[in-house]
Amino acid sequence: MSEIRDVRIKKRQELMDAGMNPYGKKFLKTHTIESFLKVFEKDLEVSLTGRMVLLRGHGKTLFADIKDETGKVQTYFHKDILGSENMDFVKKLDVGDIIGVKGKAFLTRTGEPTILIESFEILSKSLMPLPEKFHGLKNQELRVRQRYLDLIVNDEVRERFKFRSQMIQKTRQYLESLGYMEVETPMMHDVAGGAAAKPFITHHNTLDLDLYLRIAPELYLKRLLVGGFEKVYEINRNFRNEGVSPRHNPEFTMLELYAAYGNYEDMMKITEDLIVHLVQERDPSMVLKWGDHSLDFSTPWKRVSMKDAVKDHTGVNIDTVNLKELSAKYGFDDSHKMTRAGLLAHIFEEEVEKTLINPTFVIDFPTELCPLSKTHPHDPTLSERFELFIGGQEIANAYSELNDPVEQKRRFQDQIDLREGEDGYSIDEDFVNALEYGMPPAGGLGIGIDRLAMLLTGVVNIREVILFPQMRKDGSTS
RNA sequence: GGGGGCAUAGCUCAGUUGGCAGAGCACCACCCUUUUAAGGUGAUUGUCGAAGGUUCGAAUCCUUCUGCCCUCACCA
């Protein structure tokens, strides 16, 4: 129905014809709505801006709720104050219009702080109707495809994205306070490394060069350790050409940080400290509701080896169990390269991950699953690596970084052999070369920022913490 | 990619056994000078996601397609 739009286009023209610009310019406001409400005082002269979200006509007057980034306030257009000519302009206003107002504060009979408008400007005439005032916008698809409407109408959505921004801001402050330096490394890689994932492929025309959108910044950040920076971090996007799900978006935000001369124990401490710091500000009780779960962030967090986690949960002792029996049970057949380590990881993912609701560090990963990690000094089959699980999801992943170039190259080659024939996988020779110059021992950590934001805001779908998550092409008009 | 569910007015939603496509809000007109999802009177509002099929007759049954949600697989 374009009738509403037609009516508004007509009003737009009538405003212009009457000399009132419906798309105004810079407007100086004295307060945000939040700050106005805080300092409210009768007869205070203020100017405010906002979008009209609710109109209540009342004879020769009009109440309009206007909303800015910080809140909502009632305004009052009165014919006796504005005069009949201005009141004609008021009749051309609609829900959705963005206006600037000047006026005097007062309290209505019922005690509502209100601005008695002395003058106003139309800063943007809205042509499209907003979603319904009471039920708002619920349609999942529209909420994402037209996120701007979601943000206008659904306050809790706007608050959630504000929180996400503050969470990242606090993370930066925390890391800076520990002496970490933020860096930016390439998004376009000629070798897709640092994680096991399918990359997106793109092409540089002038250089005639196929490039991969990065799947992880890891190998570049470690080059910086070689270069002599001792504490670096990066918060930015990774791109993985894989399925979309309530927990996966093709582009997602990752914090990676590296500390020279440290190890994965340091990373465990920094992970716990950072997340506890963020949770504490959210809710000092340290317990957050998340979906059907309640997450208890009280320290110290549980630590369990992968072997023990599997043993405790399934009774399977991976070192003594009959492999054939077990692989049959878990759907492994001869076509898989079945090893005890591979099977352990498989059972862990199938049976254990989803049960790790309160924060749990899983440690002592089999080395063959950790191509970038140092091994335990006393047991080379295990690596100095942990993954942090909260709410059954992997939130963080960290190692004592492997800094032996010869061993690193051998492990890369093993990975390539496993993925024989697949495109996009090759050894980052320059990274190995960098290691040959000497990288200090280091702890390295990655934290999934979107998932952390999910936990801290209580939502179970990643698209609720990503402003514009990936969607298919809109099929509604075809 | 596999399996299940959903798609009706700008928004939120009803729609019985296949029998004239509905409500609330929004919009429009009129009334109303402190309302609070204001109120009152009246009017308008549709490619029932798309294309086929069955039928005297399809929003409703069948097929295909598109999109969204859930789930499995890949993965963080």
PDB file of N, CA, C and O (backbone and C1' of nucleotides) in Angstrom, chain A residues 1 11 54 56 59 74 78 80 108-110 112 133 136 138-139 141 145 248-249 252 394 451 461 472-473 475, chain B residues 10-13 25-26 28 32-38 45 49-50 66-71 73-76:
ATOM      1  N   MET A   1       0.841  -1.198   0.000  1.00  0.00           N
ATOM      2  CA  MET A   1       0.000   0.000   0.000  1.00  0.00           C
ATOM      3  C   MET A   1       0.871   1.241   0.000  1.00  0.00           C
ATOM      4  O   MET A   1       1.534   1.545   0.977  1.00  0.00           O
ATOM      5  N   LYS A  11       2.310  15.944   1.674  1.00  0.00           N
ATOM      6  CA  LYS A  11       2.603  16.843   2.796  1.00  0.00           C
ATOM      7  C   LYS A  11       3.985  17.480   2.633  1.00  0.00           C
ATOM      8  O   LYS A  11       4.184  18.656   2.934  1.00  0.00           O
ATOM      9  N   LEU A  54       5.254   8.744  18.559  1.00  0.00           N
ATOM     10  CA  LEU A  54       3.866   8.566  18.974  1.00  0.00           C
ATOM     11  C   LEU A  54       3.199   9.933  18.992  1.00  0.00           C
ATOM     12  O   LEU A  54       3.738  10.872  19.563  1.00  0.00           O
ATOM     13  N   ARG A  56      -0.395  12.118  19.804  1.00  0.00           N
ATOM     14  CA  ARG A  56      -1.741  12.070  20.403  1.00  0.00           C
ATOM     15  C   ARG A  56      -2.374  13.443  20.220  1.00  0.00           C
ATOM     16  O   ARG A  56      -2.102  14.377  20.964  1.00  0.00           O
ATOM     17  N   GLY A  59      -7.580  18.017  20.132  1.00  0.00           N
ATOM     18  CA  GLY A  59      -8.174  19.296  19.790  1.00  0.00           C
ATOM     19  C   GLY A  59      -7.150  20.253  19.199  1.00  0.00           C
ATOM     20  O   GLY A  59      -6.508  19.941  18.213  1.00  0.00           O
ATOM     21  N   GLN A  74       8.213  13.457  26.188  1.00  0.00           N
ATOM     22  CA  GLN A  74       6.962  13.967  25.624  1.00  0.00           C
ATOM     23  C   GLN A  74       7.099  15.448  25.302  1.00  0.00           C
ATOM     24  O   GLN A  74       7.674  16.218  26.072  1.00  0.00           O
ATOM     25  N   HIS A  78       1.073  23.456  21.164  1.00  0.00           N
ATOM     26  CA  HIS A  78      -0.126  24.140  21.631  1.00  0.00           C
ATOM     27  C   HIS A  78      -0.414  25.327  20.717  1.00  0.00           C
ATOM     28  O   HIS A  78       0.443  26.175  20.487  1.00  0.00           O
ATOM     29  N   ASP A  80      -2.110  28.038  21.112  1.00  0.00           N
ATOM     30  CA  ASP A  80      -1.978  29.365  21.723  1.00  0.00           C
ATOM     31  C   ASP A  80      -0.523  29.833  21.755  1.00  0.00           C
ATOM     32  O   ASP A  80      -0.237  31.022  21.761  1.00  0.00           O
ATOM     33  N   THR A 108       3.089  17.719  33.372  1.00  0.00           N
ATOM     34  CA  THR A 108       1.653  17.652  33.152  1.00  0.00           C
ATOM     35  C   THR A 108       0.964  17.311  34.467  1.00  0.00           C
ATOM     36  O   THR A 108       1.602  16.996  35.460  1.00  0.00           O
ATOM     37  N   ARG A 109      -0.360  17.351  34.393  1.00  0.00           N
ATOM     38  CA  ARG A 109      -1.194  16.965  35.533  1.00  0.00           C
ATOM     39  C   ARG A 109      -0.770  15.640  36.158  1.00  0.00           C
ATOM     40  O   ARG A 109      -0.808  15.452  37.358  1.00  0.00           O
ATOM     41  N   THR A 110      -0.409  14.707  35.274  1.00  0.00           N
ATOM     42  CA  THR A 110      -0.068  13.378  35.778  1.00  0.00           C
ATOM     43  C   THR A 110       1.416  13.254  36.114  1.00  0.00           C
ATOM     44  O   THR A 110       1.903  12.162  36.394  1.00  0.00           O
ATOM     45  N   GLU A 112       4.096  14.006  34.129  1.00  0.00           N
ATOM     46  CA  GLU A 112       4.997  13.617  33.046  1.00  0.00           C
ATOM     47  C   GLU A 112       5.851  14.814  32.616  1.00  0.00           C
ATOM     48  O   GLU A 112       5.314  15.864  32.255  1.00  0.00           O
ATOM     49  N   LYS A 133       2.935   0.637  16.911  1.00  0.00           N
ATOM     50  CA  LYS A 133       3.503   1.290  18.096  1.00  0.00           C
ATOM     51  C   LYS A 133       3.566   0.383  19.319  1.00  0.00           C
ATOM     52  O   LYS A 133       4.393   0.582  20.185  1.00  0.00           O
ATOM     53  N   GLY A 136       5.395  -3.447  17.897  1.00  0.00           N
ATOM     54  CA  GLY A 136       6.707  -3.242  17.313  1.00  0.00           C
ATOM     55  C   GLY A 136       6.940  -4.119  16.106  1.00  0.00           C
ATOM     56  O   GLY A 136       6.007  -4.514  15.423  1.00  0.00           O
ATOM     57  N   LYS A 138       8.381  -7.606  14.899  1.00  0.00           N
ATOM     58  CA  LYS A 138       8.773  -8.915  15.424  1.00  0.00           C
ATOM     59  C   LYS A 138       9.315  -9.837  14.352  1.00  0.00           C
ATOM     60  O   LYS A 138      10.095 -10.736  14.648  1.00  0.00           O
ATOM     61  N   ASN A 139       8.867  -9.623  13.136  1.00  0.00           N
ATOM     62  CA  ASN A 139       9.267 -10.488  12.027  1.00  0.00           C
ATOM     63  C   ASN A 139      10.800 -10.557  11.936  1.00  0.00           C
ATOM     64  O   ASN A 139      11.474  -9.566  11.669  1.00  0.00           O
ATOM     65  N   GLU A 141      12.863 -11.804   9.828  1.00  0.00           N
ATOM     66  CA  GLU A 141      13.507 -11.457   8.564  1.00  0.00           C
ATOM     67  C   GLU A 141      13.562  -9.946   8.376  1.00  0.00           C
ATOM     68  O   GLU A 141      14.599  -9.385   8.024  1.00  0.00           O
ATOM     69  N   ARG A 145      16.754  -7.598   7.820  1.00  0.00           N
ATOM     70  CA  ARG A 145      16.896  -6.944   6.511  1.00  0.00           C
ATOM     71  C   ARG A 145      16.736  -5.429   6.640  1.00  0.00           C
ATOM     72  O   ARG A 145      17.344  -4.673   5.908  1.00  0.00           O
ATOM     73  N   HIS A 248      26.962 -19.146  14.002  1.00  0.00           N
ATOM     74  CA  HIS A 248      27.987 -18.899  12.981  1.00  0.00           C
ATOM     75  C   HIS A 248      27.537 -17.858  11.978  1.00  0.00           C
ATOM     76  O   HIS A 248      26.451 -17.967  11.429  1.00  0.00           O
ATOM     77  N   ASN A 249      28.388 -16.868  11.740  1.00  0.00           N
ATOM     78  CA  ASN A 249      28.167 -15.932  10.650  1.00  0.00           C
ATOM     79  C   ASN A 249      29.438 -15.962   9.792  1.00  0.00           C
ATOM     80  O   ASN A 249      30.528 -16.104  10.349  1.00  0.00           O
ATOM     81  N   PHE A 252      32.934 -12.817  11.243  1.00  0.00           N
ATOM     82  CA  PHE A 252      32.722 -12.693  12.677  1.00  0.00           C
ATOM     83  C   PHE A 252      33.933 -12.009  13.286  1.00  0.00           C
ATOM     84  O   PHE A 252      34.989 -11.909  12.661  1.00  0.00           O
ATOM     85  N   GLU A 394      32.311 -22.974  22.299  1.00  0.00           N
ATOM     86  CA  GLU A 394      33.703 -22.560  22.418  1.00  0.00           C
ATOM     87  C   GLU A 394      33.767 -21.039  22.368  1.00  0.00           C
ATOM     88  O   GLU A 394      33.273 -20.409  21.440  1.00  0.00           O
ATOM     89  N   ARG A 451      30.320 -14.234  20.185  1.00  0.00           N
ATOM     90  CA  ARG A 451      29.790 -15.213  21.137  1.00  0.00           C
ATOM     91  C   ARG A 451      29.868 -14.691  22.568  1.00  0.00           C
ATOM     92  O   ARG A 451      28.970 -14.952  23.380  1.00  0.00           O
ATOM     93  N   ASN A 461      21.155 -16.371  19.669  1.00  0.00           N
ATOM     94  CA  ASN A 461      21.378 -16.359  18.227  1.00  0.00           C
ATOM     95  C   ASN A 461      22.370 -15.250  17.872  1.00  0.00           C
ATOM     96  O   ASN A 461      22.193 -14.090  18.257  1.00  0.00           O
ATOM     97  N   ARG A 472      20.484 -14.440   2.623  1.00  0.00           N
ATOM     98  CA  ARG A 472      20.328 -14.652   1.189  1.00  0.00           C
ATOM     99  C   ARG A 472      19.724 -13.415   0.558  1.00  0.00           C
ATOM    100  O   ARG A 472      19.133 -12.577   1.242  1.00  0.00           O
ATOM    101  N   LYS A 473      19.817 -13.366  -0.786  1.00  0.00           N
ATOM    102  CA  LYS A 473      19.167 -12.295  -1.525  1.00  0.00           C
ATOM    103  C   LYS A 473      17.672 -12.332  -1.221  1.00  0.00           C
ATOM    104  O   LYS A 473      17.062 -13.400  -1.205  1.00  0.00           O
ATOM    105  N   GLY A 475      14.031 -12.692  -1.415  1.00  0.00           N
ATOM    106  CA  GLY A 475      13.228 -13.385  -2.403  1.00  0.00           C
ATOM    107  C   GLY A 475      11.776 -12.932  -2.439  1.00  0.00           C
ATOM    108  O   GLY A 475      10.972 -13.487  -3.171  1.00  0.00           O
TER     109      GLY A 475
ATOM    110  P     G B  10       0.533  -3.754   2.758  1.00  0.00           P
ATOM    111  O5'   G B  10       1.584  -3.265   3.838  1.00  0.00           O
ATOM    112  C5'   G B  10       2.857  -2.749   3.435  1.00  0.00           C
ATOM    113  C4'   G B  10       3.448  -1.971   4.582  1.00  0.00           C
ATOM    114  C3'   G B  10       3.469  -2.728   5.906  1.00  0.00           C
ATOM    115  O3'   G B  10       4.674  -3.451   6.047  1.00  0.00           O
ATOM    116  C1'   G B  10       2.412  -0.628   6.210  1.00  0.00           C
ATOM    117  P     C B  11       4.666  -4.967   6.638  1.00  0.00           P
ATOM    118  O5'   C B  11       4.480  -4.735   8.205  1.00  0.00           O
ATOM    119  C5'   C B  11       5.521  -4.135   8.977  1.00  0.00           C
ATOM    120  C4'   C B  11       5.045  -3.941  10.400  1.00  0.00           C
ATOM    121  C3'   C B  11       4.531  -5.191  11.087  1.00  0.00           C
ATOM    122  O3'   C B  11       5.597  -5.946  11.661  1.00  0.00           O
ATOM    123  C1'   C B  11       2.970  -3.455  11.385  1.00  0.00           C
ATOM    124  P     U B  12       5.405  -7.530  11.892  1.00  0.00           P
ATOM    125  O5'   U B  12       4.261  -7.614  12.998  1.00  0.00           O
ATOM    126  C5'   U B  12       4.535  -7.266  14.353  1.00  0.00           C
ATOM    127  C4'   U B  12       3.338  -7.556  15.212  1.00  0.00           C
ATOM    128  C3'   U B  12       2.761  -8.956  15.057  1.00  0.00           C
ATOM    129  O3'   U B  12       3.488  -9.908  15.818  1.00  0.00           O
ATOM    130  C1'   U B  12       1.006  -7.370  14.982  1.00  0.00           C
ATOM    131  P     C B  13       3.420 -11.452  15.400  1.00  0.00           P
ATOM    132  O5'   C B  13       1.883 -11.770  15.648  1.00  0.00           O
ATOM    133  C5'   C B  13       1.166 -12.628  14.797  1.00  0.00           C
ATOM    134  C4'   C B  13      -0.295 -12.435  15.071  1.00  0.00           C
ATOM    135  C3'   C B  13      -1.198 -13.488  14.475  1.00  0.00           C
ATOM    136  O3'   C B  13      -1.235 -14.636  15.314  1.00  0.00           O
ATOM    137  C1'   C B  13      -2.085 -11.345  14.027  1.00  0.00           C
ATOM    138  P     C B  25      -7.792   0.203  17.159  1.00  0.00           P
ATOM    139  O5'   C B  25      -6.258   0.440  16.784  1.00  0.00           O
ATOM    140  C5'   C B  25      -5.260   0.510  17.794  1.00  0.00           C
ATOM    141  C4'   C B  25      -3.887   0.456  17.197  1.00  0.00           C
ATOM    142  C3'   C B  25      -3.557   1.543  16.180  1.00  0.00           C
ATOM    143  O3'   C B  25      -3.247   2.789  16.784  1.00  0.00           O
ATOM    144  C1'   C B  25      -2.821  -0.538  15.362  1.00  0.00           C
ATOM    145  P     A B  26      -3.619   4.137  16.044  1.00  0.00           P
ATOM    146  O5'   A B  26      -2.756   4.073  14.710  1.00  0.00           O
ATOM    147  C5'   A B  26      -1.348   4.225  14.754  1.00  0.00           C
ATOM    148  C4'   A B  26      -0.753   4.050  13.383  1.00  0.00           C
ATOM    149  C3'   A B  26      -1.245   5.016  12.316  1.00  0.00           C
ATOM    150  O3'   A B  26      -0.567   6.253  12.375  1.00  0.00           O
ATOM    151  C1'   A B  26      -1.303   2.822  11.469  1.00  0.00           C
ATOM    152  P     C B  28      -2.900  10.766   7.913  1.00  0.00           P
ATOM    153  O5'   C B  28      -4.306  10.740   7.176  1.00  0.00           O
ATOM    154  C5'   C B  28      -4.372  10.822   5.760  1.00  0.00           C
ATOM    155  C4'   C B  28      -5.816  10.798   5.316  1.00  0.00           C
ATOM    156  C3'   C B  28      -6.746  11.734   6.079  1.00  0.00           C
ATOM    157  O3'   C B  28      -6.671  13.069   5.621  1.00  0.00           O
ATOM    158  C1'   C B  28      -7.750   9.605   5.902  1.00  0.00           C
ATOM    159  P     C B  32     -14.063  20.861  18.357  1.00  0.00           P
ATOM    160  O5'   C B  32     -13.383  20.111  19.578  1.00  0.00           O
ATOM    161  C5'   C B  32     -14.123  19.887  20.785  1.00  0.00           C
ATOM    162  C4'   C B  32     -13.351  18.980  21.704  1.00  0.00           C
ATOM    163  C3'   C B  32     -11.941  19.433  22.043  1.00  0.00           C
ATOM    164  O3'   C B  32     -11.917  20.421  23.055  1.00  0.00           O
ATOM    165  C1'   C B  32     -11.928  17.136  21.489  1.00  0.00           C
ATOM    166  P     U B  33     -10.889  21.674  22.883  1.00  0.00           P
ATOM    167  O5'   U B  33      -9.800  21.357  23.984  1.00  0.00           O
ATOM    168  C5'   U B  33      -8.797  20.369  23.766  1.00  0.00           C
ATOM    169  C4'   U B  33      -7.582  20.712  24.597  1.00  0.00           C
ATOM    170  C3'   U B  33      -7.870  20.908  26.074  1.00  0.00           C
ATOM    171  O3'   U B  33      -6.770  20.398  26.811  1.00  0.00           O
ATOM    172  C1'   U B  33      -6.873  22.850  25.208  1.00  0.00           C
ATOM    173  P     U B  34      -6.991  19.607  28.166  1.00  0.00           P
ATOM    174  O5'   U B  34      -5.515  19.158  28.502  1.00  0.00           O
ATOM    175  C5'   U B  34      -4.897  18.107  27.765  1.00  0.00           C
ATOM    176  C4'   U B  34      -3.958  17.367  28.686  1.00  0.00           C
ATOM    177  C3'   U B  34      -4.534  17.073  30.070  1.00  0.00           C
ATOM    178  O3'   U B  34      -4.022  15.821  30.487  1.00  0.00           O
ATOM    179  C1'   U B  34      -2.569  18.356  30.274  1.00  0.00           C
ATOM    180  P     U B  35      -4.927  14.727  31.251  1.00  0.00           P
ATOM    181  O5'   U B  35      -4.949  13.477  30.247  1.00  0.00           O
ATOM    182  C5'   U B  35      -5.849  13.430  29.154  1.00  0.00           C
ATOM    183  C4'   U B  35      -5.155  12.888  27.939  1.00  0.00           C
ATOM    184  C3'   U B  35      -4.361  11.608  28.172  1.00  0.00           C
ATOM    185  O3'   U B  35      -5.184  10.465  28.107  1.00  0.00           O
ATOM    186  C1'   U B  35      -3.070  13.147  26.932  1.00  0.00           C
ATOM    187  P     U B  36      -4.825   9.188  28.996  1.00  0.00           P
ATOM    188  O5'   U B  36      -3.420   8.678  28.448  1.00  0.00           O
ATOM    189  C5'   U B  36      -3.332   7.828  27.298  1.00  0.00           C
ATOM    190  C4'   U B  36      -1.866   7.495  27.055  1.00  0.00           C
ATOM    191  C3'   U B  36      -1.303   6.430  28.002  1.00  0.00           C
ATOM    192  O3'   U B  36      -0.402   5.611  27.285  1.00  0.00           O
ATOM    193  C1'   U B  36      -0.029   8.408  28.167  1.00  0.00           C
ATOM    194  P     A B  37      -0.236   4.112  27.741  1.00  0.00           P
ATOM    195  O5'   A B  37       0.152   3.389  26.381  1.00  0.00           O
ATOM    196  C5'   A B  37       1.064   3.998  25.479  1.00  0.00           C
ATOM    197  C4'   A B  37       0.551   3.802  24.075  1.00  0.00           C
ATOM    198  C3'   A B  37      -0.824   4.395  23.829  1.00  0.00           C
ATOM    199  O3'   A B  37      -0.918   4.866  22.487  1.00  0.00           O
ATOM    200  C1'   A B  37      -0.898   2.072  23.462  1.00  0.00           C
ATOM    201  P     A B  38      -0.993   6.463  22.352  1.00  0.00           P
ATOM    202  O5'   A B  38      -2.179   6.899  23.328  1.00  0.00           O
ATOM    203  C5'   A B  38      -3.481   7.024  22.858  1.00  0.00           C
ATOM    204  C4'   A B  38      -4.402   7.298  24.008  1.00  0.00           C
ATOM    205  C3'   A B  38      -5.863   7.126  23.715  1.00  0.00           C
ATOM    206  O3'   A B  38      -6.268   5.768  23.775  1.00  0.00           O
ATOM    207  C1'   A B  38      -5.537   9.164  24.835  1.00  0.00           C
ATOM    208  P     U B  45     -10.984  -0.002   0.067  1.00  0.00           P
ATOM    209  O5'   U B  45      -9.526  -0.323   0.630  1.00  0.00           O
ATOM    210  C5'   U B  45      -8.372   0.254   0.019  1.00  0.00           C
ATOM    211  C4'   U B  45      -7.152   0.023   0.890  1.00  0.00           C
ATOM    212  C3'   U B  45      -6.746  -1.428   1.065  1.00  0.00           C
ATOM    213  O3'   U B  45      -5.926  -1.860  -0.010  1.00  0.00           O
ATOM    214  C1'   U B  45      -6.711  -0.312   3.160  1.00  0.00           C
ATOM    215  P     G B  49       0.688 -16.125   0.995  1.00  0.00           P
ATOM    216  O5'   G B  49       1.846 -15.527   0.076  1.00  0.00           O
ATOM    217  C5'   G B  49       2.244 -14.171   0.213  1.00  0.00           C
ATOM    218  C4'   G B  49       3.485 -13.935  -0.592  1.00  0.00           C
ATOM    219  C3'   G B  49       3.452 -14.512  -2.000  1.00  0.00           C
ATOM    220  O3'   G B  49       2.798 -13.646  -2.918  1.00  0.00           O
ATOM    221  C1'   G B  49       5.441 -15.178  -0.937  1.00  0.00           C
ATOM    222  P     A B  50       1.911 -14.289  -4.105  1.00  0.00           P
ATOM    223  O5'   A B  50       3.028 -14.836  -5.101  1.00  0.00           O
ATOM    224  C5'   A B  50       3.905 -13.934  -5.770  1.00  0.00           C
ATOM    225  C4'   A B  50       4.766 -14.698  -6.740  1.00  0.00           C
ATOM    226  C3'   A B  50       3.994 -15.625  -7.687  1.00  0.00           C
ATOM    227  O3'   A B  50       3.490 -14.937  -8.813  1.00  0.00           O
ATOM    228  C1'   A B  50       5.772 -16.809  -6.709  1.00  0.00           C
ATOM    229  P     U B  66      14.891 -22.403  -5.194  1.00  0.00           P
ATOM    230  O5'   U B  66      14.360 -21.003  -4.638  1.00  0.00           O
ATOM    231  C5'   U B  66      14.502 -19.817  -5.412  1.00  0.00           C
ATOM    232  C4'   U B  66      13.881 -18.655  -4.692  1.00  0.00           C
ATOM    233  C3'   U B  66      14.287 -18.498  -3.230  1.00  0.00           C
ATOM    234  O3'   U B  66      15.548 -17.880  -3.087  1.00  0.00           O
ATOM    235  C1'   U B  66      11.949 -18.250  -3.431  1.00  0.00           C
ATOM    236  P     G B  67      16.497 -18.273  -1.843  1.00  0.00           P
ATOM    237  O5'   G B  67      15.790 -17.535  -0.630  1.00  0.00           O
ATOM    238  C5'   G B  67      15.745 -16.124  -0.577  1.00  0.00           C
ATOM    239  C4'   G B  67      14.824 -15.663   0.519  1.00  0.00           C
ATOM    240  C3'   G B  67      15.128 -16.209   1.905  1.00  0.00           C
ATOM    241  O3'   G B  67      16.174 -15.498   2.529  1.00  0.00           O
ATOM    242  C1'   G B  67      12.817 -16.414   1.473  1.00  0.00           C
ATOM    243  P     C B  68      17.054 -16.210   3.666  1.00  0.00           P
ATOM    244  O5'   C B  68      16.059 -16.258   4.912  1.00  0.00           O
ATOM    245  C5'   C B  68      15.656 -15.063   5.564  1.00  0.00           C
ATOM    246  C4'   C B  68      14.612 -15.376   6.608  1.00  0.00           C
ATOM    247  C3'   C B  68      15.020 -16.402   7.662  1.00  0.00           C
ATOM    248  O3'   C B  68      15.817 -15.827   8.679  1.00  0.00           O
ATOM    249  C1'   C B  68      12.872 -16.925   6.857  1.00  0.00           C
ATOM    250  P     C B  69      16.880 -16.760   9.454  1.00  0.00           P
ATOM    251  O5'   C B  69      15.947 -17.646  10.401  1.00  0.00           O
ATOM    252  C5'   C B  69      15.183 -17.052  11.437  1.00  0.00           C
ATOM    253  C4'   C B  69      14.348 -18.099  12.122  1.00  0.00           C
ATOM    254  C3'   C B  69      15.103 -19.325  12.611  1.00  0.00           C
ATOM    255  O3'   C B  69      15.754 -19.112  13.841  1.00  0.00           O
ATOM    256  C1'   C B  69      13.176 -20.013  11.456  1.00  0.00           C
ATOM    257  P     C B  70      17.122 -19.882  14.153  1.00  0.00           P
ATOM    258  O5'   C B  70      16.640 -21.373  14.456  1.00  0.00           O
ATOM    259  C5'   C B  70      15.786 -21.649  15.550  1.00  0.00           C
ATOM    260  C4'   C B  70      15.335 -23.086  15.509  1.00  0.00           C
ATOM    261  C3'   C B  70      16.446 -24.125  15.408  1.00  0.00           C
ATOM    262  O3'   C B  70      17.047 -24.394  16.659  1.00  0.00           O
ATOM    263  C1'   C B  70      14.742 -24.653  13.869  1.00  0.00           C
ATOM    264  P     U B  71      18.586 -24.854  16.695  1.00  0.00           P
ATOM    265  O5'   U B  71      18.556 -26.272  15.966  1.00  0.00           O
ATOM    266  C5'   U B  71      17.937 -27.393  16.568  1.00  0.00           C
ATOM    267  C4'   U B  71      17.965 -28.574  15.628  1.00  0.00           C
ATOM    268  C3'   U B  71      19.346 -28.986  15.133  1.00  0.00           C
ATOM    269  O3'   U B  71      20.014 -29.811  16.075  1.00  0.00           O
ATOM    270  C1'   U B  71      17.857 -28.877  13.298  1.00  0.00           C
ATOM    271  P     A B  73      25.946 -32.797  13.760  1.00  0.00           P
ATOM    272  O5'   A B  73      26.428 -32.656  12.253  1.00  0.00           O
ATOM    273  C5'   A B  73      26.662 -33.812  11.456  1.00  0.00           C
ATOM    274  C4'   A B  73      27.073 -33.417  10.061  1.00  0.00           C
ATOM    275  C3'   A B  73      28.287 -32.490   9.966  1.00  0.00           C
ATOM    276  O3'   A B  73      29.515 -33.200  10.085  1.00  0.00           O
ATOM    277  C1'   A B  73      26.565 -31.700   8.556  1.00  0.00           C
ATOM    278  P     C B  74      30.703 -32.571  10.928  1.00  0.00           P
ATOM    279  O5'   C B  74      31.172 -31.331  10.050  1.00  0.00           O
ATOM    280  C5'   C B  74      31.876 -31.535   8.837  1.00  0.00           C
ATOM    281  C4'   C B  74      32.172 -30.209   8.184  1.00  0.00           C
ATOM    282  C3'   C B  74      32.934 -29.203   9.052  1.00  0.00           C
ATOM    283  O3'   C B  74      34.329 -29.431   9.057  1.00  0.00           O
ATOM    284  C1'   C B  74      31.104 -28.138   8.002  1.00  0.00           C
ATOM    285  P     C B  75      35.119 -29.344  10.453  1.00  0.00           P
ATOM    286  O5'   C B  75      34.807 -27.874  10.972  1.00  0.00           O
ATOM    287  C5'   C B  75      35.727 -26.824  10.715  1.00  0.00           C
ATOM    288  C4'   C B  75      35.082 -25.492  10.976  1.00  0.00           C
ATOM    289  C3'   C B  75      35.248 -24.926  12.386  1.00  0.00           C
ATOM    290  O3'   C B  75      36.494 -24.267  12.543  1.00  0.00           O
ATOM    291  C1'   C B  75      32.977 -24.749  11.724  1.00  0.00           C
ATOM    292  P     A B  76      37.150 -24.210  14.005  1.00  0.00           P
ATOM    293  O5'   A B  76      36.554 -22.941  14.748  1.00  0.00           O
ATOM    294  C5'   A B  76      37.300 -22.344  15.800  1.00  0.00           C
ATOM    295  C4'   A B  76      36.395 -21.538  16.685  1.00  0.00           C
ATOM    296  C3'   A B  76      35.249 -22.340  17.288  1.00  0.00           C
ATOM    297  O3'   A B  76      34.947 -21.854  18.574  1.00  0.00           O
ATOM    298  C1'   A B  76      34.392 -20.578  16.021  1.00  0.00           C
TER     299        A B  76
END
